[in-house]
C-alpha positions as YAML, in Angstrom:
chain: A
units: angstrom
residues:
- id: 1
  name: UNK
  ca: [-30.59, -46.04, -34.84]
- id: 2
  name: UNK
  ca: [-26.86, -45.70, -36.43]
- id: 3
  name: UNK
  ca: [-25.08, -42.78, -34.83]
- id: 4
  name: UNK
  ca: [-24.96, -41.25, -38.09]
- id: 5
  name: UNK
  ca: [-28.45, -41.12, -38.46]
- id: 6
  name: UNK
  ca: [-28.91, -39.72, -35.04]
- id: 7
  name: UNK
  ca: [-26.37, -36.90, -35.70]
- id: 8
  name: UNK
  ca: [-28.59, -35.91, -38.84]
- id: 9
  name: UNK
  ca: [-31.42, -35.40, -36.74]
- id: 10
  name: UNK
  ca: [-29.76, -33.64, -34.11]
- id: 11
  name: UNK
  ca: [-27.69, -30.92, -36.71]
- id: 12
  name: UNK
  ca: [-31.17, -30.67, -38.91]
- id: 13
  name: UNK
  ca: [-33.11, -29.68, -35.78]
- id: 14
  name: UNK
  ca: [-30.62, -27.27, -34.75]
- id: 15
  name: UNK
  ca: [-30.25, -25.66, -37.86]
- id: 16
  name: UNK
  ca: [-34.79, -25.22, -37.91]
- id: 17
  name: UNK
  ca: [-34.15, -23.68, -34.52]
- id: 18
  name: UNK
  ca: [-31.65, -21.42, -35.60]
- id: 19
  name: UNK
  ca: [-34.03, -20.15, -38.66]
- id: 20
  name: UNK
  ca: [-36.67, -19.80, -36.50]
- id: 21
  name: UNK
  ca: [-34.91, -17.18, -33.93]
- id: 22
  name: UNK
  ca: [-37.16, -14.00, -33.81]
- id: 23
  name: UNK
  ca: [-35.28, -11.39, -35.71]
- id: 24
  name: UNK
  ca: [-34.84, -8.16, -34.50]
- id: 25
  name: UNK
  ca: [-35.57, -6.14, -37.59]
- id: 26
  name: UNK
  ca: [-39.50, -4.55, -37.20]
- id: 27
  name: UNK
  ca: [-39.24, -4.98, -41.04]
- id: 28
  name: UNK
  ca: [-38.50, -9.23, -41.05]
- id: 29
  name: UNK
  ca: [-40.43, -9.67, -38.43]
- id: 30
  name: UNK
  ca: [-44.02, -12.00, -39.55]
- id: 31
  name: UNK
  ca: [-47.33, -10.16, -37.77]
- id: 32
  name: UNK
  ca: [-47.73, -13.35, -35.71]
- id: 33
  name: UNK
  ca: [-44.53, -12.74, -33.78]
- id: 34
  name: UNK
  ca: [-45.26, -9.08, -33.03]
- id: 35
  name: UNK
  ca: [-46.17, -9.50, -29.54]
- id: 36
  name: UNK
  ca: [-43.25, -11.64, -28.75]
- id: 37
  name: UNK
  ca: [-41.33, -8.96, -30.14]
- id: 38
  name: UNK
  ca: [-42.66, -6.61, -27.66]
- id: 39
  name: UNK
  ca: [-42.28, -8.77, -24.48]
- id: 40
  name: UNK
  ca: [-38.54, -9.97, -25.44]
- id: 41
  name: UNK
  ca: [-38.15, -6.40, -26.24]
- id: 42
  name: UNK
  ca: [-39.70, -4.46, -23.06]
- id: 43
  name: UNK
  ca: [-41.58, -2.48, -25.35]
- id: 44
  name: UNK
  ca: [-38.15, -0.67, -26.92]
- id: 45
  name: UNK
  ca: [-37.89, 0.04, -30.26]
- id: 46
  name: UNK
  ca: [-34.18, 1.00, -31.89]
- id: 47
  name: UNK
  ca: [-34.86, 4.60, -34.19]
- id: 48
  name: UNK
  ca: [-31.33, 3.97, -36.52]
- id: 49
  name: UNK
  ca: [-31.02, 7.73, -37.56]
- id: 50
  name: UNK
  ca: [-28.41, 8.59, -40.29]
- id: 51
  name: UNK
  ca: [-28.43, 10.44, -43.82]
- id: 52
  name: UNK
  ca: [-27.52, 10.23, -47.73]
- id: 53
  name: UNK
  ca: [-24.86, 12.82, -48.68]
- id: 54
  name: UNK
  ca: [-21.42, 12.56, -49.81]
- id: 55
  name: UNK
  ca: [-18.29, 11.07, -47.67]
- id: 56
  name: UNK
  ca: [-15.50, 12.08, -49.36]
- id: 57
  name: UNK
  ca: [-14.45, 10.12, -52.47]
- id: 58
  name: UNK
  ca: [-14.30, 7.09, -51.29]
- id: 59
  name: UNK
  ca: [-16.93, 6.11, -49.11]
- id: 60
  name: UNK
  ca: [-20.77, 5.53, -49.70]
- id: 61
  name: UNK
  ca: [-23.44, 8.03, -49.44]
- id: 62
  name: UNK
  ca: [-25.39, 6.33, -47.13]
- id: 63
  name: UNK
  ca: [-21.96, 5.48, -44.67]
- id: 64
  name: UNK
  ca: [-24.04, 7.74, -41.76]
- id: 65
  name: UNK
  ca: [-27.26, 5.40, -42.43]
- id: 66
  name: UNK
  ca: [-24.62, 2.12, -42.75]
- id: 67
  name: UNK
  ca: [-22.56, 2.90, -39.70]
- id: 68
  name: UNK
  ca: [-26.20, 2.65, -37.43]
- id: 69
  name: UNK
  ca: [-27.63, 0.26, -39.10]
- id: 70
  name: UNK
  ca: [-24.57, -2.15, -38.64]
- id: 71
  name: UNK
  ca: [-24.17, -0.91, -35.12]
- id: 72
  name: UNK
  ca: [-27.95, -1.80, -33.73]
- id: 73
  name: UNK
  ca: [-27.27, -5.14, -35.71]
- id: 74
  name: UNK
  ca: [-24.64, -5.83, -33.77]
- id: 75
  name: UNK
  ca: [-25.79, -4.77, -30.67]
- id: 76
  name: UNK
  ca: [-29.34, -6.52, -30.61]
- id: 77
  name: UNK
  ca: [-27.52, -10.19, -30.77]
- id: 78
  name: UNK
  ca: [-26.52, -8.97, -26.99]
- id: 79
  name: UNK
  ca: [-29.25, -7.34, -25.95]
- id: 80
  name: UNK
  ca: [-32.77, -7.94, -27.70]
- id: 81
  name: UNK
  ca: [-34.70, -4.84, -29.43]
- id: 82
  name: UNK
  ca: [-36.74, -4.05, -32.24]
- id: 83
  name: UNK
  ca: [-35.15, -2.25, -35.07]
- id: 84
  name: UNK
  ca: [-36.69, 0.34, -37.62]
- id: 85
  name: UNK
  ca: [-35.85, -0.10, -40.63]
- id: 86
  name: UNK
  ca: [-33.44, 2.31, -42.76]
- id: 87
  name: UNK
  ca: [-34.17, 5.89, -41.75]
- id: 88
  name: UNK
  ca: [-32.37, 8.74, -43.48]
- id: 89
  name: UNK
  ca: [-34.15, 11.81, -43.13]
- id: 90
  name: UNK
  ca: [-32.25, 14.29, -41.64]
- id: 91
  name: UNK
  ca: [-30.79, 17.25, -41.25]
- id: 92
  name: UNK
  ca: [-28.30, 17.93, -44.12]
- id: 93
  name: UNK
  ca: [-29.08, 20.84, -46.12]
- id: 94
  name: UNK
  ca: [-25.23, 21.98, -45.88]
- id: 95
  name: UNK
  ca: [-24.89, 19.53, -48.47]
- id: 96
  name: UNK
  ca: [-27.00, 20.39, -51.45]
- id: 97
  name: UNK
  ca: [-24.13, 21.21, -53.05]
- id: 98
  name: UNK
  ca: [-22.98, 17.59, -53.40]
- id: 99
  name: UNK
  ca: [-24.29, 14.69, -55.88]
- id: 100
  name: UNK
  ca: [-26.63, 12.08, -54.19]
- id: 101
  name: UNK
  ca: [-27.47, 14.83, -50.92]
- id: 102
  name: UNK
  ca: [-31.50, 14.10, -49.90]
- id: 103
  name: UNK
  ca: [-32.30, 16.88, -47.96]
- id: 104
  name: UNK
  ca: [-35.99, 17.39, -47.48]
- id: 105
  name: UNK
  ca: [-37.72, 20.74, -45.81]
- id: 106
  name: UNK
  ca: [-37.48, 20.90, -42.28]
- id: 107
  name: UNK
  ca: [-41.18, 21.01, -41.62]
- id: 108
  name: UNK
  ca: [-40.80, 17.91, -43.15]
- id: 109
  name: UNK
  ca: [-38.26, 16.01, -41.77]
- id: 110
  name: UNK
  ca: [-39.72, 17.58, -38.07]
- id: 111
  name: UNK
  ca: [-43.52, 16.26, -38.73]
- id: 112
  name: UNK
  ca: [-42.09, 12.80, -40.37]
- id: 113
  name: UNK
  ca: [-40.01, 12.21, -37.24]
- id: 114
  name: UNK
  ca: [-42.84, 12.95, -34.49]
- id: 115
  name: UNK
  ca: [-45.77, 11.09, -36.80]
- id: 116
  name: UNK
  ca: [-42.74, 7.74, -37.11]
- id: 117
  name: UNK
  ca: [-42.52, 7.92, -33.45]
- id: 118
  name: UNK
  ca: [-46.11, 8.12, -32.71]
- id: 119
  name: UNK
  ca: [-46.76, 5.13, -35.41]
- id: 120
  name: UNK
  ca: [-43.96, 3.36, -33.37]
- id: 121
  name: UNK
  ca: [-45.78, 3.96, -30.29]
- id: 122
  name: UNK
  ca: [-49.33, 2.69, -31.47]
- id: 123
  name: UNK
  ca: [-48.13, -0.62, -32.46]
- id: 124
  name: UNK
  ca: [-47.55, -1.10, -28.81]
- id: 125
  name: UNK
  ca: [-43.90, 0.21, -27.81]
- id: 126
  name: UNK
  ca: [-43.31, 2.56, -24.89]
- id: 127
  name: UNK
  ca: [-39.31, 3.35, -24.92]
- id: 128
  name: UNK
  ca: [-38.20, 4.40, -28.31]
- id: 129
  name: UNK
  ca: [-34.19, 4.68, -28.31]
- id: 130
  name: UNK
  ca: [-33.11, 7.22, -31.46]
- id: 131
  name: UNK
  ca: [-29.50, 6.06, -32.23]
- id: 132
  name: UNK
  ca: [-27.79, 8.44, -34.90]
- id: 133
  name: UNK
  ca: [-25.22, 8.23, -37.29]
- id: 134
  name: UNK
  ca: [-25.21, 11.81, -38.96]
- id: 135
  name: UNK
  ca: [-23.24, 14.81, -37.13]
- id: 136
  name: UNK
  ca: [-25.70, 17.27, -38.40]
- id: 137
  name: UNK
  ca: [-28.41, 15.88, -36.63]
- id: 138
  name: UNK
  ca: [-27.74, 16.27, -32.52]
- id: 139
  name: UNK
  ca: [-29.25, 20.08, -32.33]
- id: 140
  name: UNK
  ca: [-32.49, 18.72, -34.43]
- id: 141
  name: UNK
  ca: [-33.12, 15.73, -32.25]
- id: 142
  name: UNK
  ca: [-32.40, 17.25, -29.03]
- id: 143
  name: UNK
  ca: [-35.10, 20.23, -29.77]
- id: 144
  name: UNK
  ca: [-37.66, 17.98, -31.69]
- id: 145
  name: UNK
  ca: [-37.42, 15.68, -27.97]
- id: 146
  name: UNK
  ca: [-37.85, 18.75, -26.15]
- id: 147
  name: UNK
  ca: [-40.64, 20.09, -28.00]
- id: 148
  name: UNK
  ca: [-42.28, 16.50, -27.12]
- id: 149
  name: UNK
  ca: [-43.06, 18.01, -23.76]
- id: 150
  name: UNK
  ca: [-45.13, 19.81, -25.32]
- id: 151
  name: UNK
  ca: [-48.36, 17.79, -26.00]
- id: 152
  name: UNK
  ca: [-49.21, 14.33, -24.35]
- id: 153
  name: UNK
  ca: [-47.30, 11.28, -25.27]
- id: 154
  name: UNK
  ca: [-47.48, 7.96, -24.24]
- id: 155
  name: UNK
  ca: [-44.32, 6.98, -24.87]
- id: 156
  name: UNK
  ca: [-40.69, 7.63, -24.08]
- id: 157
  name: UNK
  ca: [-37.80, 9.20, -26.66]
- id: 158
  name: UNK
  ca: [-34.47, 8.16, -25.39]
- id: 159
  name: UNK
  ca: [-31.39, 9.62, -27.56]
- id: 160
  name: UNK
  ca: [-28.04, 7.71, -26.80]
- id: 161
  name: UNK
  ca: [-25.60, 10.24, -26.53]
- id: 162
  name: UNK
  ca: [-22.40, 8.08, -25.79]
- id: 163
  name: UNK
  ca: [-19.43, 9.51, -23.98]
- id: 164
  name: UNK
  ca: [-15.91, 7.94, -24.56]
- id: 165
  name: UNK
  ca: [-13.77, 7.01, -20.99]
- id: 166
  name: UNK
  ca: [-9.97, 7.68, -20.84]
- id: 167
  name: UNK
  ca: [-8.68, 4.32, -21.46]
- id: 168
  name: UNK
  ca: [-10.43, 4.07, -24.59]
- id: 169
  name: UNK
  ca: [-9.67, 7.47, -25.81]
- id: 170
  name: UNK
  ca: [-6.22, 7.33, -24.74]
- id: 171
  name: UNK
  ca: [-5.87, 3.84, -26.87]
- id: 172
  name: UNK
  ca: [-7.98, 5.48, -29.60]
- id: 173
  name: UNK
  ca: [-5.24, 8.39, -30.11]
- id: 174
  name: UNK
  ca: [-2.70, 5.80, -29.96]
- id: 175
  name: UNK
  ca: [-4.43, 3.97, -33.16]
- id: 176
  name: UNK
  ca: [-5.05, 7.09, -34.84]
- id: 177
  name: UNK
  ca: [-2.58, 8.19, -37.44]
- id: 178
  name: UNK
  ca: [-3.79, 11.69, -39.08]
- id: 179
  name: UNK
  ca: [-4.05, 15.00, -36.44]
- id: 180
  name: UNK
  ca: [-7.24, 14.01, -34.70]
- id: 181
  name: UNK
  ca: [-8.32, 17.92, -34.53]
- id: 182
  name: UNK
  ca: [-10.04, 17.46, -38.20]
- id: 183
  name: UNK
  ca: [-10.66, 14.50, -38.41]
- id: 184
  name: UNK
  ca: [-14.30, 14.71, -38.55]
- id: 185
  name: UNK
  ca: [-16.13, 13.91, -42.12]
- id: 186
  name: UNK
  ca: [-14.88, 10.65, -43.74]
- id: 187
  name: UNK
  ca: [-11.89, 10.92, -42.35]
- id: 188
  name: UNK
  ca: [-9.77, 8.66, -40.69]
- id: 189
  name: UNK
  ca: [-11.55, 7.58, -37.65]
- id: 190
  name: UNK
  ca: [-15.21, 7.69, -39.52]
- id: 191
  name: UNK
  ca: [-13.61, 5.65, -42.59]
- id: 192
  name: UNK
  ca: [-11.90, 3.15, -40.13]
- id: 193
  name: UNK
  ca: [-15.15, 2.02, -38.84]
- id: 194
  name: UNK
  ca: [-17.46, 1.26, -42.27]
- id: 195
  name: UNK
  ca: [-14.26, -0.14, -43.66]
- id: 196
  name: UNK
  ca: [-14.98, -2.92, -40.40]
- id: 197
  name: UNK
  ca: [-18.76, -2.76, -40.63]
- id: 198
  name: UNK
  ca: [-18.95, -2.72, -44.45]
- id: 199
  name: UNK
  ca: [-15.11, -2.82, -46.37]
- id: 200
  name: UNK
  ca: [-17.09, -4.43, -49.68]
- id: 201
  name: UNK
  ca: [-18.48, -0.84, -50.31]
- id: 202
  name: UNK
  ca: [-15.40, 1.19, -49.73]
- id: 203
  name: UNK
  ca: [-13.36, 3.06, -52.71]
- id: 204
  name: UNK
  ca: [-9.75, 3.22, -50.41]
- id: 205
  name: UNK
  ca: [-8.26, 4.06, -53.72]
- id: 206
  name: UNK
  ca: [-9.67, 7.55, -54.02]
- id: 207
  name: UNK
  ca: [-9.52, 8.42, -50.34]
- id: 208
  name: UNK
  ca: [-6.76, 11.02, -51.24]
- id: 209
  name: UNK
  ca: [-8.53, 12.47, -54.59]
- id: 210
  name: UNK
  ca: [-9.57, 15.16, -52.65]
- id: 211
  name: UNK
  ca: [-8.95, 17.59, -50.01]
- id: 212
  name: UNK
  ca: [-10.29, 17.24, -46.52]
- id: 213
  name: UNK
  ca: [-8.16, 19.96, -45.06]
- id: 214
  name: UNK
  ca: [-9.87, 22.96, -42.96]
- id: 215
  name: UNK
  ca: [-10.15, 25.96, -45.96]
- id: 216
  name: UNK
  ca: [-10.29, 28.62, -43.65]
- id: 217
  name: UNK
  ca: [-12.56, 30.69, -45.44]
- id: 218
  name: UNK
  ca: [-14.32, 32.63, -42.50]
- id: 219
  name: UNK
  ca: [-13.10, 34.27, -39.65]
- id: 220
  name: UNK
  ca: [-16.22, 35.46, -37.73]
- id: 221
  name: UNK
  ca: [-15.03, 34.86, -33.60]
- id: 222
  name: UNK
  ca: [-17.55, 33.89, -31.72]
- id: 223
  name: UNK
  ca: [-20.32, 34.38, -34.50]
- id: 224
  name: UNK
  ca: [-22.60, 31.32, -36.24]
- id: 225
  name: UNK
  ca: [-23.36, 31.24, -39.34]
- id: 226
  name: UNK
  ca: [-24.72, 28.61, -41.80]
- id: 227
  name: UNK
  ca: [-22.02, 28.86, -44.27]
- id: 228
  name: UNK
  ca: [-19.57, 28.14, -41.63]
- id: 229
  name: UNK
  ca: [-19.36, 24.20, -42.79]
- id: 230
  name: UNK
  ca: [-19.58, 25.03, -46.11]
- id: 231
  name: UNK
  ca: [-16.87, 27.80, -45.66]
- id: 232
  name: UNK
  ca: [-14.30, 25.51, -44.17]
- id: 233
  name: UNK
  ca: [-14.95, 22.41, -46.08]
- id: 234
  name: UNK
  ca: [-16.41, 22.83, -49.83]
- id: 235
  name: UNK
  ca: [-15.30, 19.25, -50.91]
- id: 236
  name: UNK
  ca: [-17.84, 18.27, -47.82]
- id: 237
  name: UNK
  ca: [-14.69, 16.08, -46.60]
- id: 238
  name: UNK
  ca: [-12.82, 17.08, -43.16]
- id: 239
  name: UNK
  ca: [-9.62, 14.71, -42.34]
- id: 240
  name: UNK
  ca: [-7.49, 12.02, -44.11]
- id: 241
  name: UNK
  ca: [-9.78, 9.36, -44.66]
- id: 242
  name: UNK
  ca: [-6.38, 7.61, -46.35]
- id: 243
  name: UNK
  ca: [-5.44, 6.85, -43.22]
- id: 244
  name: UNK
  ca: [-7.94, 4.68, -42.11]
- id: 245
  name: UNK
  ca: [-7.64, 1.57, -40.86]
- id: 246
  name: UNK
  ca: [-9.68, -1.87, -40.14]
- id: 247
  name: UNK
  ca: [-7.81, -2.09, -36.94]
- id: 248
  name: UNK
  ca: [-9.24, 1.28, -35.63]
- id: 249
  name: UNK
  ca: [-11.90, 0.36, -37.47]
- id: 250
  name: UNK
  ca: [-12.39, -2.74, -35.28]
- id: 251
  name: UNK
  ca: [-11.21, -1.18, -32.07]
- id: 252
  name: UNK
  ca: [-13.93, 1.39, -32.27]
- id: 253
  name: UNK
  ca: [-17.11, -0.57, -33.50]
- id: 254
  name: UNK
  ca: [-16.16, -3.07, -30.64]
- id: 255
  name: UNK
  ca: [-16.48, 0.03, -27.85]
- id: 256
  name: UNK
  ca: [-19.41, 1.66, -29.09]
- id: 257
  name: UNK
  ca: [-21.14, -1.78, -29.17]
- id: 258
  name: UNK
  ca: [-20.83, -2.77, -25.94]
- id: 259
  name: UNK
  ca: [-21.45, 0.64, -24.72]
- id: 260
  name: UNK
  ca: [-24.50, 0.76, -26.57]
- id: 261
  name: UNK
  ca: [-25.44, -2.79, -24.81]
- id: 262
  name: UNK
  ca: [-25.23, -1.11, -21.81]
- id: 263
  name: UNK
  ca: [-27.32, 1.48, -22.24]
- id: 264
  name: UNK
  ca: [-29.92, -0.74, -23.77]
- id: 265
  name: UNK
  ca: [-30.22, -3.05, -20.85]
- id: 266
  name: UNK
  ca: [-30.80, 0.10, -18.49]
- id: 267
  name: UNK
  ca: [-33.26, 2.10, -20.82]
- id: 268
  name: UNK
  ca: [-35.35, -1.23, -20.94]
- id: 269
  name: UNK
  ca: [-35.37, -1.73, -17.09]
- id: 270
  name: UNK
  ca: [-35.99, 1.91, -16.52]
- id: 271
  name: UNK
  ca: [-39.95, 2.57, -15.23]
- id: 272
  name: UNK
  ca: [-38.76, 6.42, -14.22]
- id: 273
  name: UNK
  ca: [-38.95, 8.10, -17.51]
- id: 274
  name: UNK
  ca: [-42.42, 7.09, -18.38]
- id: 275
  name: UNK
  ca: [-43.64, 7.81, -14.51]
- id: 276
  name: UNK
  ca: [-42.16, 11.20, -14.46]
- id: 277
  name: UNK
  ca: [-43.09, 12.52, -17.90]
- id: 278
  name: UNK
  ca: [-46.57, 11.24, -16.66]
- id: 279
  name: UNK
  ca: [-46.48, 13.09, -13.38]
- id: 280
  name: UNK
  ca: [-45.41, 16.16, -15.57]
- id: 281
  name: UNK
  ca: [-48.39, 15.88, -18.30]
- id: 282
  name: UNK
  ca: [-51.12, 15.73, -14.80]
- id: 283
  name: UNK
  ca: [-49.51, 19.38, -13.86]
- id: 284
  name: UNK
  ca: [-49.47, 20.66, -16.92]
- id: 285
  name: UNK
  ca: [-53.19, 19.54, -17.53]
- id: 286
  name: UNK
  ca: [-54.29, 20.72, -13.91]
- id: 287
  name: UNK
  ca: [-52.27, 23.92, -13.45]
- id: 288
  name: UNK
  ca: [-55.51, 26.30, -13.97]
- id: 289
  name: UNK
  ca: [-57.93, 23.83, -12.09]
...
């Protein structure tokens, strides 16, 4: 056989193996390769949470929705995982204000959350990891989990909650260019990131069209009310997202990747969570017996 002939074979068999690597996405994934799924997955199933409102002028509704979807992506080439597909109910009803906001009841987007997990569950997985993109969701997802303890489930809810260390904040606020204080909402460290996941859908041009400054509308110490977001930011924009960088950009998807690597690899060897809710669901049941 001529050695060019041979190399042929060689690259065109590579390249069939390469198409036929079992994706990660539940929603590319053929029926007959949904058990293999499971197995290479240990049963754990990625929930990408974010949301559709506005991020400033400049960068896309769905940058919440983007930013986790792009982040799982990333992470599941390390560590293997089913994916849900795109997931954007939240909560976000501090932005009906805004074009292209999809903010449905809260009955709703409570009932649609427990009946996705439960429909994740019954197609055999076990741990289901909620990572979230949206800052408006933490306090929803942290009581819906807790009200899980309320009935019988066979199946774990983990919620990623990452922490930053020291040497990565301390490089972080060396990056960072605006006063880190507001940046929060499309700003500059929000911005930096989906202009490294996703710069084809970014409108840098506008960034400074509006304001993102704190308005200072309210001064209620040490009360809450619902207004409060509204009151300090109407354009529903909180920092300099002109600032923003694909270097900080880069810097910061990098982190949160392999920190979200590591937490995958321990939530899919962990056999504690699923024992103990277990143990808890017996006393509950046999308490009056």
């Amino acid at each position: 056989m001529k050695p060019y002939l041979f190399l042929l074979i060689i690259l065109l068999f590579a390249g069939f193996t390469h198409a036929q690597q079992l994706p990660a996405r539940w929603d590319e994934l053929v029926a007959s390769d949904f058990q293999q799924a499971l197995e290479k997955s240990s049963k754990t199933c990625i929930l990408p949470i974010g949301i559709l409102e506005k991020h400033g002028p400049h960068s896309p509704l769905g940058t919440d929705l983007i930013h986790v979807r792009e982040w799982a992506a990333h992470a599941v080439k390390s560590e293997y995982a089913v994916v849900f597909p795109d997931y954007f109910y939240g909560q976000i009803n501090e932005a009906r204000h805004q074009p292209g906001t999809f903010a449905l009841p809260s009955k709703v987007i409570w009932e649609l959350l427990e009946a996705t997990c439960d429909e994740i569950a019954r197609n055999g997985f076990d741990k289901i990891v909620i990572l979230n993109g949206h800052g408006g969701n933490p306090e929803f997802i942290r009581f819906f989990m807790q009200s899980l303890l309320n009935k019988r489930h066979n199946y774990a809810v983990y919620f990623y909650a990452p922490q930053n260390d020291k040497a990565f904040t301390d490089q972080y606020l060396k990056m960072h260019k605006s006063d880190p204080k507001n940046d929060q909402h499309a700003g500059e460290g929000e911005t930096s990131t989906l202009m490294y996941y996703r710069p084809d859908l970014m409108r840098m041009d506008r960034a400074a069209d509006q304001s993102g400054d704190n308005q200072h509308r309210l001064n209620l110490p040490n009360v809450y009310t619902p207004i409060w977001w509204y009151a300090a930011y109407p354009n529903h924009y909180a920092g300099e997202g002109a600032k923003a960088t694909t270097e900080l950009g880069k810097f910061t998807a990098e982190h949160e990747i392999e920190s979200f690597v590591n937490a995958l690899k321990a939530i899919k060897a962990d056999t504690s969570t699923l024992k103990l809710q277990n143990e808890f669901y017996d006393k509950v049941d046999n308490l009056n017996k």
